[in-house]
Short mmCIF file of C-alpha atoms and ligand atoms in Angstrom, two decimals:
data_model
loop_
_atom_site.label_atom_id
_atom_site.label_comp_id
_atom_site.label_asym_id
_atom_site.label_seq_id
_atom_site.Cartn_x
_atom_site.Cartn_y
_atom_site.Cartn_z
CA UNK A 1 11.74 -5.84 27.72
CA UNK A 2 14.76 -7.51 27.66
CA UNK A 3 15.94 -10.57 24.69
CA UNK A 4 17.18 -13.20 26.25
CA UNK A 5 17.07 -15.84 23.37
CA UNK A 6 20.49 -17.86 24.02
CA UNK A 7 20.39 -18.84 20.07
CA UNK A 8 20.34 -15.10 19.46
CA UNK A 9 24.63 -15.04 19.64
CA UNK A 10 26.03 -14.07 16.60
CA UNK A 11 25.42 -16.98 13.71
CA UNK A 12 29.71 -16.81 12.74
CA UNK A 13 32.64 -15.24 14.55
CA UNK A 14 33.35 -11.75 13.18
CA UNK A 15 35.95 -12.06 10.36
CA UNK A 16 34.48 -15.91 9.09
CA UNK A 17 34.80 -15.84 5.37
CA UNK A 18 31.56 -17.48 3.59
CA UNK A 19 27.75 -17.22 3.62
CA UNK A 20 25.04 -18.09 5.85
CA UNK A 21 21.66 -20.23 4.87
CA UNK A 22 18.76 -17.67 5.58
CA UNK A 23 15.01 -18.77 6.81
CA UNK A 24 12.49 -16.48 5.44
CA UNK A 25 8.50 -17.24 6.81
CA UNK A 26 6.50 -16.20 4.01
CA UNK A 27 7.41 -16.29 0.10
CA UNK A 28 5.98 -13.17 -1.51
CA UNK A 29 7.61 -10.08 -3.24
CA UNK A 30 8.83 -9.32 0.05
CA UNK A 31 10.74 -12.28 0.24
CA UNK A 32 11.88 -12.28 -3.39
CA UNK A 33 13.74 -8.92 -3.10
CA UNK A 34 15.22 -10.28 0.48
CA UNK A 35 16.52 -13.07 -1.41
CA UNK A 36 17.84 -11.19 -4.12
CA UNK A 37 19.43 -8.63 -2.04
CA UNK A 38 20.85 -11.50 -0.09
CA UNK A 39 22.31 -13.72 -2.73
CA UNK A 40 23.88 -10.84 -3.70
CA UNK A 41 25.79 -10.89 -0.62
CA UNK A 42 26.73 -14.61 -1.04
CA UNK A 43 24.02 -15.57 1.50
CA UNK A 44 21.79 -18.55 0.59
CA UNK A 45 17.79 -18.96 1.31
CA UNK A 46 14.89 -21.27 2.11
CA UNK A 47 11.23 -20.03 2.45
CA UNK A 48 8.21 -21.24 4.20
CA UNK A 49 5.58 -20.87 2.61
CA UNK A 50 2.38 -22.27 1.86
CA UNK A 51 1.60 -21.23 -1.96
CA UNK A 52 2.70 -24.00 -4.60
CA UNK A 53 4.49 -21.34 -6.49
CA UNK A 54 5.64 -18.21 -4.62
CA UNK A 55 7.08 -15.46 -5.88
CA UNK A 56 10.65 -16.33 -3.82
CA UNK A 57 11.09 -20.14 -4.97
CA UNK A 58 12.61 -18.64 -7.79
CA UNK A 59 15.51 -17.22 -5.17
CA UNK A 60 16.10 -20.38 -3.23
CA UNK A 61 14.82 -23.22 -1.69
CA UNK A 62 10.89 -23.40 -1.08
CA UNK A 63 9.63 -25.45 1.88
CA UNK A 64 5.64 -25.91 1.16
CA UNK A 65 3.80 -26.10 4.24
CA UNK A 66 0.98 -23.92 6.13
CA UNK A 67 2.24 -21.32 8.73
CA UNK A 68 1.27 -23.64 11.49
CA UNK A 69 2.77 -26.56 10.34
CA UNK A 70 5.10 -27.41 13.25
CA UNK A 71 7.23 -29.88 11.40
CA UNK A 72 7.71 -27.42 8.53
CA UNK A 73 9.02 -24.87 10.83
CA UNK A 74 11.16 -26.94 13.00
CA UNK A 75 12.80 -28.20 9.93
CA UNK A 76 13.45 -24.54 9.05
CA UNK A 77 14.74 -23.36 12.24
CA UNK A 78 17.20 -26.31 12.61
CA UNK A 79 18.97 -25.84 9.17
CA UNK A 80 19.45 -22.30 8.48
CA UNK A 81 21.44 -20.13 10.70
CA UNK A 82 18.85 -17.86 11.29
CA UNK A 83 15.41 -17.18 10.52
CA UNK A 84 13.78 -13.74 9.36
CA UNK A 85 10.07 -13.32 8.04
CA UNK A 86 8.37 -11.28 5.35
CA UNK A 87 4.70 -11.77 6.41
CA UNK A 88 3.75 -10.40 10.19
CA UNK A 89 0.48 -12.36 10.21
CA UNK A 90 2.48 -16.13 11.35
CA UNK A 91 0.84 -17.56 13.58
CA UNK A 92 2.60 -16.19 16.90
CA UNK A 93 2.76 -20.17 18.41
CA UNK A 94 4.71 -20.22 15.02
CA UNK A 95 7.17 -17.16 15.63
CA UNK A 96 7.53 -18.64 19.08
CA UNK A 97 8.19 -22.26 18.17
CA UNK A 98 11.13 -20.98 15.77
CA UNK A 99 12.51 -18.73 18.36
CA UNK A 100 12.49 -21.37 20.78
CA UNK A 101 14.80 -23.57 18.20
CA UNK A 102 16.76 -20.58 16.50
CA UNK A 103 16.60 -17.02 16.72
CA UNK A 104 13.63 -15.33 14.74
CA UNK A 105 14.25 -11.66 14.00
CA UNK A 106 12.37 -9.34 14.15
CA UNK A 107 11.29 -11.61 17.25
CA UNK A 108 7.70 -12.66 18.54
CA UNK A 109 7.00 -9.76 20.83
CA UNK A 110 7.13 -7.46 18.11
CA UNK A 111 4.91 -9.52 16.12
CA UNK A 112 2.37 -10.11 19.02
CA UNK A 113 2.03 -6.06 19.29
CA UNK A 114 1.91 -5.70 15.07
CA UNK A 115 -0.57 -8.39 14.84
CA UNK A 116 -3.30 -6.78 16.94
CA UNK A 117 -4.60 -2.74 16.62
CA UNK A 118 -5.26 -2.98 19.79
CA UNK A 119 -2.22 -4.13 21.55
CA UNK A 120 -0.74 -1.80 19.04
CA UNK A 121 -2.55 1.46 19.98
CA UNK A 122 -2.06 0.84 23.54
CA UNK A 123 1.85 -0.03 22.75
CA UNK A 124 2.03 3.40 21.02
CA UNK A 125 -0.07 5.18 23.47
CA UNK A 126 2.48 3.56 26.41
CA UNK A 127 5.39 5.30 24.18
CA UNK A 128 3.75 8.77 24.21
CA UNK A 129 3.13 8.64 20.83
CA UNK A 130 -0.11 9.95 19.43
CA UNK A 131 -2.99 8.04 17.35
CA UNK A 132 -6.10 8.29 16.07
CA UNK A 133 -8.64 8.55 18.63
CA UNK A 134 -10.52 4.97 18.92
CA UNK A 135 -12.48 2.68 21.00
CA UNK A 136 -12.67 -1.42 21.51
CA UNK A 137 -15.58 -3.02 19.45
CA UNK A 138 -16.56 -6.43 20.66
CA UNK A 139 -20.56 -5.90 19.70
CA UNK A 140 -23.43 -4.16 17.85
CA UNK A 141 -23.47 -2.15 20.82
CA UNK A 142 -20.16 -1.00 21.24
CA UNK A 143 -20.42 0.17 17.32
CA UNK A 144 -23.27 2.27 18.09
CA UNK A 145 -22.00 4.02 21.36
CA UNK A 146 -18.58 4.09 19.81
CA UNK A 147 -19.38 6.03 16.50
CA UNK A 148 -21.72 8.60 18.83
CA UNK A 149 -18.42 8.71 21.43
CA UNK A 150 -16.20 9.71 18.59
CA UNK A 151 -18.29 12.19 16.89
CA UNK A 152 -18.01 12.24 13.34
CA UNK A 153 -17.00 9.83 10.61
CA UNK A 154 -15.49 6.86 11.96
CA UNK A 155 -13.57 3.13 10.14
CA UNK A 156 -14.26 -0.51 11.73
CA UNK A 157 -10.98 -2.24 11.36
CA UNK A 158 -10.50 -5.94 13.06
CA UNK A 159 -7.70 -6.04 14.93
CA UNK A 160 -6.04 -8.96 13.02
CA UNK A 161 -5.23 -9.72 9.56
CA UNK A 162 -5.65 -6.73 7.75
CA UNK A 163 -4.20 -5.72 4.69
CA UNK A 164 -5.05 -3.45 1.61
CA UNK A 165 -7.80 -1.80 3.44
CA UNK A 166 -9.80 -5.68 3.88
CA UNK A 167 -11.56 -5.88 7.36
CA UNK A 168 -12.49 -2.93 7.25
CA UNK A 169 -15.70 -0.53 6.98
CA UNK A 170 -16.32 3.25 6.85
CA UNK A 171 -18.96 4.57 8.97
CA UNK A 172 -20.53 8.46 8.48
CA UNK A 173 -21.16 10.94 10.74
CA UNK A 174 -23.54 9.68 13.60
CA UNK A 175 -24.84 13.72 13.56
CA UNK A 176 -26.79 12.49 10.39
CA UNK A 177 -27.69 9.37 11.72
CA UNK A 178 -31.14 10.36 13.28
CA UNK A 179 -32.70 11.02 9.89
CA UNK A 180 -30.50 9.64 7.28
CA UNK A 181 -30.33 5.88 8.37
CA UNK A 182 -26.55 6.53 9.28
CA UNK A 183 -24.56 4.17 11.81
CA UNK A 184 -26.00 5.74 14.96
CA UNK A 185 -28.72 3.85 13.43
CA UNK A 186 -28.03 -0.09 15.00
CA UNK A 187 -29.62 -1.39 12.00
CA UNK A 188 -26.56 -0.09 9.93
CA UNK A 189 -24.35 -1.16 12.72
CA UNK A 190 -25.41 -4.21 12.91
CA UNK A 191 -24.35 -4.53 9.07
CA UNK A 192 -20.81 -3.27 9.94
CA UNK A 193 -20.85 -5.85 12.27
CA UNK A 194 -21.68 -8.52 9.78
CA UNK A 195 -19.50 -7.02 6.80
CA UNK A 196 -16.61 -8.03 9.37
CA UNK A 197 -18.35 -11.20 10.53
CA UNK A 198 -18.54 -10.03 14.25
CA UNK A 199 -14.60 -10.56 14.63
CA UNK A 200 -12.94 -8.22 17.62
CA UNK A 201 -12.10 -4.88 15.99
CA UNK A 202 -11.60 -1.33 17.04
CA UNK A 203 -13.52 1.82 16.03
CA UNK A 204 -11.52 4.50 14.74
CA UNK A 205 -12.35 8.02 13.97
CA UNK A 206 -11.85 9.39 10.76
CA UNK A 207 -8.36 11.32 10.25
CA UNK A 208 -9.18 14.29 7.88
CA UNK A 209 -5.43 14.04 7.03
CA UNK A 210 -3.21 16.31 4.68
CA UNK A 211 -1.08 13.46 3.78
CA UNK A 212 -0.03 10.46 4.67
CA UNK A 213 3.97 9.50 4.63
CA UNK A 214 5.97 6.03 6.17
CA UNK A 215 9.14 5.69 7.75
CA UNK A 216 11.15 2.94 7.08
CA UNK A 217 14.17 2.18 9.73
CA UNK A 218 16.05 -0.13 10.30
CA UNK A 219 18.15 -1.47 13.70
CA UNK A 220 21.02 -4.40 13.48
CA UNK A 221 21.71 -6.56 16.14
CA UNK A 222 24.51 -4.60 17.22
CA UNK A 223 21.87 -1.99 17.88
CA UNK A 224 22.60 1.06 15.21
CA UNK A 225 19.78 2.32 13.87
CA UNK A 226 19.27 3.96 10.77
CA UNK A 227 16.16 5.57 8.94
CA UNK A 228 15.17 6.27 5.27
CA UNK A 229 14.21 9.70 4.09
CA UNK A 230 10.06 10.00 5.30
CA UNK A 231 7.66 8.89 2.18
CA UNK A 232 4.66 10.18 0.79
CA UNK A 233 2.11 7.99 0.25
CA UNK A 234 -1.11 8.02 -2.09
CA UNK A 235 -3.71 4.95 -1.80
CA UNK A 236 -6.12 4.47 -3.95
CA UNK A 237 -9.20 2.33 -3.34
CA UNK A 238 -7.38 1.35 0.06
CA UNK A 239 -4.06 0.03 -2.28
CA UNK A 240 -0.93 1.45 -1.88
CA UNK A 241 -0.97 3.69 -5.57
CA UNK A 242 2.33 5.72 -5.06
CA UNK A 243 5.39 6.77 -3.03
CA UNK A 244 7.21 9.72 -3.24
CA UNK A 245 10.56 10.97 -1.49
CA UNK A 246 10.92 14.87 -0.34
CA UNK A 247 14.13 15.83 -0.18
CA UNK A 248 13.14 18.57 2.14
CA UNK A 249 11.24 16.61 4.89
CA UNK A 250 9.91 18.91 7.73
CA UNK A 251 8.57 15.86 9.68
CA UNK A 252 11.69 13.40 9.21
CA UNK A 253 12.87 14.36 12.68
CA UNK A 254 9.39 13.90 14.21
CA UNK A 255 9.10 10.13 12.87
CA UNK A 256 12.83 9.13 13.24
CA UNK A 257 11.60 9.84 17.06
CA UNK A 258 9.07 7.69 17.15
CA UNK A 259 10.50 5.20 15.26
CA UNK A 260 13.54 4.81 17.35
CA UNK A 261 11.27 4.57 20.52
CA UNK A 262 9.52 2.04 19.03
CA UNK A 263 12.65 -0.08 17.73
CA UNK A 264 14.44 0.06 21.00
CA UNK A 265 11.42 -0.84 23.11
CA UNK A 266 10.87 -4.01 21.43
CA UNK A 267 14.58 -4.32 20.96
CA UNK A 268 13.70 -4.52 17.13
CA UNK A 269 16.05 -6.04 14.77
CA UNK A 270 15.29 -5.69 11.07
CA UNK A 271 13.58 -3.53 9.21
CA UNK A 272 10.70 -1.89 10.07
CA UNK A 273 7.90 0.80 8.80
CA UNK A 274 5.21 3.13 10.58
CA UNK A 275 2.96 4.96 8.50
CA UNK A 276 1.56 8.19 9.72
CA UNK A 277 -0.93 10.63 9.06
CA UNK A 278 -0.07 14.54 8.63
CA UNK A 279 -2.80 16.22 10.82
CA UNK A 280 -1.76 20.08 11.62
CA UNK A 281 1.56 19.53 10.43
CA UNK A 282 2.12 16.79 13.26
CA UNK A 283 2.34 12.72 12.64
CA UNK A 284 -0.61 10.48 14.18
CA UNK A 285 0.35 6.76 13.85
CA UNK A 286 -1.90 4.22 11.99
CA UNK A 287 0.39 1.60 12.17
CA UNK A 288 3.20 -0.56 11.62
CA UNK A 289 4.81 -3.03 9.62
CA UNK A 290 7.26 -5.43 10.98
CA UNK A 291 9.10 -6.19 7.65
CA UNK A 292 10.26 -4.72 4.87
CA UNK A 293 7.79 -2.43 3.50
CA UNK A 294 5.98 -1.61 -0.13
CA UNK A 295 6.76 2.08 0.70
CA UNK A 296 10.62 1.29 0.89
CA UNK A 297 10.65 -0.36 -2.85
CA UNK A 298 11.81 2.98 -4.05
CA UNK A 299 14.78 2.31 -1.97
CA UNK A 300 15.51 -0.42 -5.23
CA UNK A 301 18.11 2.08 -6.83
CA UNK A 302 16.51 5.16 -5.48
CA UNK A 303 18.91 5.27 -1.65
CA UNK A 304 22.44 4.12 -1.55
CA UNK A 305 21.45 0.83 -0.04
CA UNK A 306 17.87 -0.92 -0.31
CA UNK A 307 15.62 -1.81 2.91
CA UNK A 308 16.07 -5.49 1.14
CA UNK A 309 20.18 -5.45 1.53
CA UNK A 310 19.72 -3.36 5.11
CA UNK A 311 17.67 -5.93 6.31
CA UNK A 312 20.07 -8.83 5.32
CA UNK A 313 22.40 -7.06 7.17
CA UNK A 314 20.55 -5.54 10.32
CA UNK A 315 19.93 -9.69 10.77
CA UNK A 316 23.58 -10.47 10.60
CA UNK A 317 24.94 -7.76 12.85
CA UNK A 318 26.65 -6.40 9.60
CA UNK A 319 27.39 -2.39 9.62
CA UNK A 320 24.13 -0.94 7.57
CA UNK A 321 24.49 0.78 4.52
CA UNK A 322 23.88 4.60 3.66
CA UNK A 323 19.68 5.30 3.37
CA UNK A 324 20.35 8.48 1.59
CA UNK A 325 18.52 8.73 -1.23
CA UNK A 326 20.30 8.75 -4.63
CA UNK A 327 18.72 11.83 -5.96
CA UNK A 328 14.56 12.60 -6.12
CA UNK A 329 13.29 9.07 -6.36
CA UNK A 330 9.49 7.39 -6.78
CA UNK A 331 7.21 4.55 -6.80
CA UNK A 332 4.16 3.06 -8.57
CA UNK A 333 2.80 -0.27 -8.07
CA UNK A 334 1.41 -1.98 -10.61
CA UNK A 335 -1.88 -3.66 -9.65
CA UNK A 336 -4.52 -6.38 -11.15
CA UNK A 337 -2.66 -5.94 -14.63
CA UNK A 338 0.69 -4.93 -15.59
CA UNK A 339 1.87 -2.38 -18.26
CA UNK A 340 3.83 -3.37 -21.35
CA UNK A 341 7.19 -2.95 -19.71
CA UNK A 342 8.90 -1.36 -22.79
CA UNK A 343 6.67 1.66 -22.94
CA UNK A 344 7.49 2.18 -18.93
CA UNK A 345 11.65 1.60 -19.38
CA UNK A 346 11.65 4.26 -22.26
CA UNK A 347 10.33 6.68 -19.63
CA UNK A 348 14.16 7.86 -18.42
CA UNK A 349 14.73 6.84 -14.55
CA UNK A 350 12.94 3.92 -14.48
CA UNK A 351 13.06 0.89 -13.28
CA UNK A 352 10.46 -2.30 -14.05
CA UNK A 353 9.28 -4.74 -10.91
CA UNK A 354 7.98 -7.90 -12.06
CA UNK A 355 6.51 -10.41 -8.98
CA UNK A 356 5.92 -13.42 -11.37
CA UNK A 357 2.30 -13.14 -10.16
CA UNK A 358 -1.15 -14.40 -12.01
CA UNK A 359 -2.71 -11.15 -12.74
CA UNK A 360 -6.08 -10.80 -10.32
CA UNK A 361 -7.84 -7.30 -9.53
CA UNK A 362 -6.65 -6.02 -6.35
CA UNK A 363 -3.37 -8.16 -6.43
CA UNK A 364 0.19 -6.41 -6.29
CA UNK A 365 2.09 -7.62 -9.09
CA UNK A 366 4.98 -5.65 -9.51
CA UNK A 367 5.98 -1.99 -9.18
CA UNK A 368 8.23 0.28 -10.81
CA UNK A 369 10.82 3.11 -9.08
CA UNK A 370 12.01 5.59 -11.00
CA UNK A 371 14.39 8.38 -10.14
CA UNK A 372 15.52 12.02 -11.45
CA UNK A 373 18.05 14.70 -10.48
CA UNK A 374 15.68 16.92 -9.04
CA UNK A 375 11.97 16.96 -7.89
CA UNK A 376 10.07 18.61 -11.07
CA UNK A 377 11.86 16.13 -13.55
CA UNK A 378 10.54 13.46 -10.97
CA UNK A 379 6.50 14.40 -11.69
CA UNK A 380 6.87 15.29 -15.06
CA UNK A 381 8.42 11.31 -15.31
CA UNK A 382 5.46 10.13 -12.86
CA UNK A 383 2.88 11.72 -14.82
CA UNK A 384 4.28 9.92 -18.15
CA UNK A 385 4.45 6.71 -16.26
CA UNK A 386 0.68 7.46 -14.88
CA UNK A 387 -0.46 7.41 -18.43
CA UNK A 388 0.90 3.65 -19.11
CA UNK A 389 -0.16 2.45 -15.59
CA UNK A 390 -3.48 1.86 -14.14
CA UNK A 391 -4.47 3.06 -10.09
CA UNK A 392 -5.30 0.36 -8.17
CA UNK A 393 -8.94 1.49 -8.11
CA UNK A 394 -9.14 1.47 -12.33
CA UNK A 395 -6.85 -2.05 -12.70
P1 ATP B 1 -2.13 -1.63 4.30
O1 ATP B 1 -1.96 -3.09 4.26
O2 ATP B 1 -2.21 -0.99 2.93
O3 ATP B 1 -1.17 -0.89 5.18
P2 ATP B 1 -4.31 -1.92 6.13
O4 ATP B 1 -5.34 -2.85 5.65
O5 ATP B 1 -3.35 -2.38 7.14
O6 ATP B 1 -3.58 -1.30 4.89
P3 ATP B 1 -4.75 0.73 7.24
O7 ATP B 1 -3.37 1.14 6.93
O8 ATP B 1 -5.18 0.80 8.64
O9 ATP B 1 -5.12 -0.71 6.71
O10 ATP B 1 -5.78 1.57 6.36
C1 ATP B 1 -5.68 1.63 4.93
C2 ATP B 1 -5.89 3.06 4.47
O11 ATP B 1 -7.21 3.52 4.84
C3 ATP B 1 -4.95 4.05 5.12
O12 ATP B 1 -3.70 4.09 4.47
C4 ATP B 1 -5.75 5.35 4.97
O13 ATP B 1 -5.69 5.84 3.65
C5 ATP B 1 -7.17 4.89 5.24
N1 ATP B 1 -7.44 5.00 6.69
C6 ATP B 1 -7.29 4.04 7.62
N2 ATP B 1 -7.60 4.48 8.85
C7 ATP B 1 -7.96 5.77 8.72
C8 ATP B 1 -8.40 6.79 9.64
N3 ATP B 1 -8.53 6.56 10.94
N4 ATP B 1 -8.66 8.01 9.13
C9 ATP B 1 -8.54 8.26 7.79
N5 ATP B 1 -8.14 7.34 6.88
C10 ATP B 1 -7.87 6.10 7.32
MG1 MG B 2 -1.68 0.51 6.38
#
């Protein structure tokens, strides 16, 4: 596919002393560190976003209006230079409406394909890459001859707006079914069905995984790519809980493969994450992110330049920074309450995240990174901090 957005030409001539006004859709955390990575950099913002009090009005200018609200947008596309997002569920007439007017990066095709498992496993399956094996739910039907196709445990997602594990339900082994009222059963089906309110959704089967890890890249305008070292990633009660950076990654090369097909397929610009699961040693892809991403926060002070300041810069056409990391580096998010943020800073490496959010189980609220010189100072550290801050599935 080939970008051929006229608007997409370089917002300044090279050389131009001063800084550009940034459109952000969506004003969460996400959009809070992009702002503050950005200011930094003598950039100034304005989000979209409907919430009265976002977490990034504190950063720069806050336009209130829905997602869809085509005024709202068009006045956003006409006065900043360019316009980025931190949420991939806008509503694609949306993505397209500000591309049409400016030049949205990462752009609308990339979007379309993030927005939808489907689209997505058959974009991923059309790069040769591997995922879990799955099939298209549209009915009670399909759920029952899907979960008996698959064989084994299998997970009803709906192929749009999920997040933190919502839209989704776990179904057990259809070899049971027969006598223990499993899904092979329609009636229990037919309450999947319902749990997701009969929305389109795909069946997947269960991954008994090792581990599962993220890559976070990132591709400029100009077209270099670069990629952060490959996380590992704990979730608890379907939350991101923690992130953790090997220094000795035996799969790096595998994902940095698949994320640079990916990137220069859609002609990606931005930042951009793929989680994975470790089956066998070998990466199957769940899915991706077309944003900065929760598993990058350790990036904060843990690599030589954050996904937040990359990203700036991958949307400028600006040379990216280093993604090394700065030594043996972690994250823990802090969800539904927060810690007393004295007792976490006297832990040594760390670093405290604070969203400006009104605490709410379930709801990410802040996180904190902390680093070491080498990996067993790390977990000794994370185990101190794990006895100040609640998992997801406790908060
Ligand atoms: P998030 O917003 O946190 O990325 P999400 O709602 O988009 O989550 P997924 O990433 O698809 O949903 O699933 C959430 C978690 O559920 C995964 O990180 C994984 O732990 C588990 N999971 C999802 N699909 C599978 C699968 N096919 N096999 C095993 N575990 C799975
Ligand atoms: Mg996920």
């Amino acid at each position: 596919m080939t970008v051929t957005n006229d608007n997409c030409e370089m917002p300044r001539a090279k050389g131009e002393p001063g800084g550009l006004h940034i459109g952000v859709i969506g004003g969460g955390q996400l959009g809070q560190m992009l702002g503050l990575a950005g200011v930094a950099m003598g950039h100034r913002f304005t989000f979209l976003d409907p919430a009265y009090e976002p977490p990034a009005a504190s950063i720069g200018r806050h336009i209130r209006a829905e997602f869809d609200d085509a005024e709202a947008l068009e006045q956003l596309a006409v006065e900043c230079d360019l316009v980025t997002l931190e949420f991939e569920n806008v509503p694609l007439a949306s993505a397209e409406a500000v591309d049409e007017r400016n030049c949205l990066m990462p752009g609308p095709r990339a979007l379309a394909v993030a927005q939808d498992r489907l689209e997505e496993k058959q974009f991923f399956e059309g790069l040769g890459l591997g995922v879990a094996p799955w099939e298209q739910i549209d009915s009670v039907r399909d759920i029952v001859r899907g979960v008996k196709h698959l064989g084994g445990a299998s997970i009803l997602k709906t192929r749009r707006f999920g997040y933190d594990g919502k839209g989704q339900v776990r179904l057990a082994d259809s070899a049971h079914a027969a006598h223990e009222g499993g899904p092979g059963n329609p009636g229990e089906a037919a309450s999947a069905w319902e749990a997701i309110a009969g929305a389109p959704a795909v069946l997947e089967k269960m991954i008994d995984f090792e581990r599962e890890v993220s890559i976070v890249a990132v591709r400029s305008r100009t077209g270099e790519i670069r990629f952060y070292p490959l996380a590992t990633n704990t979730h608890r009660a379907g939350i991101l809980w923690q992130t953790v950076i090997a220094d000795d990654e035996p799969l790096q090369h595998e994902a940095e493969a698949a994320a640079r097909l990916v990137l220069e397929k859609l002609e990606y610009v931005g930042v951009l994450a793929i989680e994975f699961f470790v089956r066998d040693g070998h990466l199957l892809i769940n899915e991706m992110a077309p944003r900065v991403h929760n598993s990058g926060h350790w990036s904060l002070g843990g690599a030589r330049t954050s996904q937040f300041e990359n990203h700036i810069r991958a949307i400028l056409g600006w040379p990216l920074g280093d993604t090394a990391p700065a030594g043996a580096a972690a994250m823990l998010n802090l969800v539904g309450r927060m810690p007393d943020p004295e007792a976490v800073l006297a832990v040594p490496g760390s670093s405290w995240h604070d969203y400006g959010k009104t605490p709410r189980p379930r709801r990410k609220l802040g996180h904190v990174t902390v680093t070491a010189p080498d990996h067993i100072t790390l977990e000794s550290r994370l185990d101190r901090l794990k006895t100040l801050i609640a998992p997801p599935d406790a908060a």
